[in-house]
């Protein structure tokens, strides 16, 4: 299932970073889930900015590696409530489980090899 182009995936990445950064305020998380959200948002932002896709800034990380990192981030989001001990906070637990599943769906729906075989150079600003 490859429905998302690298450009669309980039849009979703930045939206996920914003969602991770705003969720603790909107859903009134406790201290631990708030910290996990902010650290995850920062890590996801750095990976997105450094990835070789049309919306990446530095383009140092190959897009396929970006996909592997994002897969591990999705699994980490799913496990966070139990790993960090906030599984009794229902809004935070629900957010992390739904967010992890959503991120894994995005990973499965993205064409990480789009353009890799046909283009020897990284994407330029105009997706060429």
PDB file of C-alpha atoms in Angstrom:
ATOM      1  CA  UNK A   1       0.000   0.000   0.000  1.00  0.00           C
ATOM      2  CA  UNK A   2       1.784   3.117  -1.216  1.00  0.00           C
ATOM      3  CA  UNK A   3      -0.616   6.004  -1.248  1.00  0.00           C
ATOM      4  CA  UNK A   4       1.472   8.916   0.010  1.00  0.00           C
ATOM      5  CA  UNK A   5       4.139  10.678  -1.999  1.00  0.00           C
ATOM      6  CA  UNK A   6       7.215  12.050  -0.214  1.00  0.00           C
ATOM      7  CA  UNK A   7       5.774  15.576  -0.422  1.00  0.00           C
ATOM      8  CA  UNK A   8       2.465  14.572   1.185  1.00  0.00           C
ATOM      9  CA  UNK A   9       4.347  12.613   3.818  1.00  0.00           C
ATOM     10  CA  UNK A  10       6.297  15.770   4.636  1.00  0.00           C
ATOM     11  CA  UNK A  11       3.074  17.697   5.200  1.00  0.00           C
ATOM     12  CA  UNK A  12       1.859  14.980   7.559  1.00  0.00           C
ATOM     13  CA  UNK A  13       5.207  15.023   9.391  1.00  0.00           C
ATOM     14  CA  UNK A  14       4.972  18.735  10.146  1.00  0.00           C
ATOM     15  CA  UNK A  15       1.328  18.365  11.179  1.00  0.00           C
ATOM     16  CA  UNK A  16       2.318  15.522  13.535  1.00  0.00           C
ATOM     17  CA  UNK A  17       5.022  17.699  15.093  1.00  0.00           C
ATOM     18  CA  UNK A  18       2.483  20.480  15.687  1.00  0.00           C
ATOM     19  CA  UNK A  19      -0.023  17.996  17.123  1.00  0.00           C
ATOM     20  CA  UNK A  20       2.581  16.534  19.476  1.00  0.00           C
ATOM     21  CA  UNK A  21       3.589  20.009  20.625  1.00  0.00           C
ATOM     22  CA  UNK A  22       0.028  21.252  21.201  1.00  0.00           C
ATOM     23  CA  UNK A  23      -1.627  18.133  22.650  1.00  0.00           C
ATOM     24  CA  UNK A  24      -0.297  18.533  26.222  1.00  0.00           C
ATOM     25  CA  UNK A  25      -1.831  22.000  26.457  1.00  0.00           C
ATOM     26  CA  UNK A  26      -5.116  21.087  24.800  1.00  0.00           C
ATOM     27  CA  UNK A  27      -5.639  17.814  26.679  1.00  0.00           C
ATOM     28  CA  UNK A  28      -4.047  18.906  29.976  1.00  0.00           C
ATOM     29  CA  UNK A  29      -1.543  16.096  30.341  1.00  0.00           C
ATOM     30  CA  UNK A  30       0.452  15.513  33.501  1.00  0.00           C
ATOM     31  CA  UNK A  31       4.163  16.259  33.739  1.00  0.00           C
ATOM     32  CA  UNK A  32       5.466  12.960  32.361  1.00  0.00           C
ATOM     33  CA  UNK A  33       3.292  12.682  29.225  1.00  0.00           C
ATOM     34  CA  UNK A  34       3.892  16.379  28.552  1.00  0.00           C
ATOM     35  CA  UNK A  35       7.658  15.826  28.638  1.00  0.00           C
ATOM     36  CA  UNK A  36       7.380  12.764  26.408  1.00  0.00           C
ATOM     37  CA  UNK A  37       5.256  14.757  23.923  1.00  0.00           C
ATOM     38  CA  UNK A  38       7.723  17.629  23.747  1.00  0.00           C
ATOM     39  CA  UNK A  39      10.776  15.385  23.396  1.00  0.00           C
ATOM     40  CA  UNK A  40       9.014  13.336  20.712  1.00  0.00           C
ATOM     41  CA  UNK A  41       7.923  16.478  18.848  1.00  0.00           C
ATOM     42  CA  UNK A  42      11.472  17.818  18.891  1.00  0.00           C
ATOM     43  CA  UNK A  43      12.964  14.508  17.731  1.00  0.00           C
ATOM     44  CA  UNK A  44      10.392  14.185  14.949  1.00  0.00           C
ATOM     45  CA  UNK A  45      11.029  17.773  13.838  1.00  0.00           C
ATOM     46  CA  UNK A  46      14.800  17.218  13.666  1.00  0.00           C
ATOM     47  CA  UNK A  47      14.407  13.983  11.695  1.00  0.00           C
ATOM     48  CA  UNK A  48      11.933  15.642   9.317  1.00  0.00           C
ATOM     49  CA  UNK A  49      14.155  18.668   8.727  1.00  0.00           C
ATOM     50  CA  UNK A  50      17.205  16.471   8.077  1.00  0.00           C
ATOM     51  CA  UNK A  51      15.424  14.017   5.750  1.00  0.00           C
ATOM     52  CA  UNK A  52      15.837  13.860   1.987  1.00  0.00           C
ATOM     53  CA  UNK A  53      12.305  14.611   0.857  1.00  0.00           C
ATOM     54  CA  UNK A  54      10.805  17.671  -0.851  1.00  0.00           C
ATOM     55  CA  UNK A  55      10.053  19.457   2.448  1.00  0.00           C
ATOM     56  CA  UNK A  56      13.319  18.582   4.180  1.00  0.00           C
ATOM     57  CA  UNK A  57      15.717  21.415   4.940  1.00  0.00           C
ATOM     58  CA  UNK A  58      19.173  19.802   5.103  1.00  0.00           C
ATOM     59  CA  UNK A  59      18.466  16.505   3.304  1.00  0.00           C
ATOM     60  CA  UNK A  60      21.133  14.488   5.094  1.00  0.00           C
ATOM     61  CA  UNK A  61      19.028  11.436   6.061  1.00  0.00           C
ATOM     62  CA  UNK A  62      17.866   9.183   3.195  1.00  0.00           C
ATOM     63  CA  UNK A  63      14.095   9.000   2.995  1.00  0.00           C
ATOM     64  CA  UNK A  64      14.083   5.224   3.543  1.00  0.00           C
ATOM     65  CA  UNK A  65      16.033   5.718   6.790  1.00  0.00           C
ATOM     66  CA  UNK A  66      13.490   8.395   7.730  1.00  0.00           C
ATOM     67  CA  UNK A  67      10.832   5.702   7.341  1.00  0.00           C
ATOM     68  CA  UNK A  68      12.677   3.308   9.644  1.00  0.00           C
ATOM     69  CA  UNK A  69      13.126   6.036  12.258  1.00  0.00           C
ATOM     70  CA  UNK A  70       9.467   6.939  11.984  1.00  0.00           C
ATOM     71  CA  UNK A  71       8.445   3.311  12.405  1.00  0.00           C
ATOM     72  CA  UNK A  72      10.429   3.113  15.637  1.00  0.00           C
ATOM     73  CA  UNK A  73       8.879   6.406  16.745  1.00  0.00           C
ATOM     74  CA  UNK A  74       5.393   4.973  16.148  1.00  0.00           C
ATOM     75  CA  UNK A  75       6.189   1.873  18.189  1.00  0.00           C
ATOM     76  CA  UNK A  76       7.661   4.104  20.894  1.00  0.00           C
ATOM     77  CA  UNK A  77       4.508   6.224  20.997  1.00  0.00           C
ATOM     78  CA  UNK A  78       2.395   3.093  21.383  1.00  0.00           C
ATOM     79  CA  UNK A  79       4.512   1.828  24.272  1.00  0.00           C
ATOM     80  CA  UNK A  80       5.066   5.198  26.014  1.00  0.00           C
ATOM     81  CA  UNK A  81       2.167   5.052  28.497  1.00  0.00           C
ATOM     82  CA  UNK A  82       3.459   1.795  29.922  1.00  0.00           C
ATOM     83  CA  UNK A  83       7.170   2.543  29.558  1.00  0.00           C
ATOM     84  CA  UNK A  84       6.931   5.873  31.358  1.00  0.00           C
ATOM     85  CA  UNK A  85       4.202   4.947  33.827  1.00  0.00           C
ATOM     86  CA  UNK A  86       1.303   7.168  32.839  1.00  0.00           C
ATOM     87  CA  UNK A  87      -1.073   4.463  31.607  1.00  0.00           C
ATOM     88  CA  UNK A  88      -3.594   5.447  34.288  1.00  0.00           C
ATOM     89  CA  UNK A  89      -4.052   8.901  32.665  1.00  0.00           C
ATOM     90  CA  UNK A  90      -6.780   8.053  30.158  1.00  0.00           C
ATOM     91  CA  UNK A  91      -6.502  11.114  27.842  1.00  0.00           C
ATOM     92  CA  UNK A  92      -2.717  10.787  27.594  1.00  0.00           C
ATOM     93  CA  UNK A  93      -2.837   7.023  27.090  1.00  0.00           C
ATOM     94  CA  UNK A  94      -5.487   7.348  24.382  1.00  0.00           C
ATOM     95  CA  UNK A  95      -3.537  10.109  22.619  1.00  0.00           C
ATOM     96  CA  UNK A  96      -0.300   8.116  22.567  1.00  0.00           C
ATOM     97  CA  UNK A  97      -1.953   4.878  21.427  1.00  0.00           C
ATOM     98  CA  UNK A  98      -3.960   6.582  18.674  1.00  0.00           C
ATOM     99  CA  UNK A  99      -0.940   8.686  17.668  1.00  0.00           C
ATOM    100  CA  UNK A 100       1.303   5.632  17.482  1.00  0.00           C
ATOM    101  CA  UNK A 101      -1.209   3.711  15.378  1.00  0.00           C
ATOM    102  CA  UNK A 102      -1.699   6.736  13.133  1.00  0.00           C
ATOM    103  CA  UNK A 103       2.043   7.127  12.630  1.00  0.00           C
ATOM    104  CA  UNK A 104       2.416   3.438  11.794  1.00  0.00           C
ATOM    105  CA  UNK A 105      -0.376   3.757   9.210  1.00  0.00           C
ATOM    106  CA  UNK A 106       1.430   6.716   7.638  1.00  0.00           C
ATOM    107  CA  UNK A 107       4.652   4.672   7.538  1.00  0.00           C
ATOM    108  CA  UNK A 108       2.867   1.798   5.794  1.00  0.00           C
ATOM    109  CA  UNK A 109       1.153   4.119   3.302  1.00  0.00           C
ATOM    110  CA  UNK A 110       4.247   6.029   2.170  1.00  0.00           C
ATOM    111  CA  UNK A 111       6.407   5.390  -0.892  1.00  0.00           C
ATOM    112  CA  UNK A 112       9.848   5.624   0.703  1.00  0.00           C
ATOM    113  CA  UNK A 113      11.597   4.632  -2.511  1.00  0.00           C
ATOM    114  CA  UNK A 114       9.766   7.152  -4.713  1.00  0.00           C
ATOM    115  CA  UNK A 115      12.332   8.651  -7.025  1.00  0.00           C
ATOM    116  CA  UNK A 116      15.334   6.913  -5.444  1.00  0.00           C
ATOM    117  CA  UNK A 117      15.977   4.593  -8.375  1.00  0.00           C
ATOM    118  CA  UNK A 118      15.206   7.173 -11.043  1.00  0.00           C
ATOM    119  CA  UNK A 119      17.062  10.123  -9.513  1.00  0.00           C
ATOM    120  CA  UNK A 120      20.733  10.043  -8.570  1.00  0.00           C
ATOM    121  CA  UNK A 121      20.676  13.446  -6.835  1.00  0.00           C
ATOM    122  CA  UNK A 122      18.600  14.591  -3.844  1.00  0.00           C
ATOM    123  CA  UNK A 123      15.328  16.393  -4.382  1.00  0.00           C
ATOM    124  CA  UNK A 124      15.602  20.063  -5.166  1.00  0.00           C
ATOM    125  CA  UNK A 125      13.129  22.656  -3.957  1.00  0.00           C
ATOM    126  CA  UNK A 126      10.837  22.017  -6.931  1.00  0.00           C
ATOM    127  CA  UNK A 127      10.501  18.252  -6.373  1.00  0.00           C
ATOM    128  CA  UNK A 128      12.582  17.414  -9.476  1.00  0.00           C
TER     129      UNK A 128
END
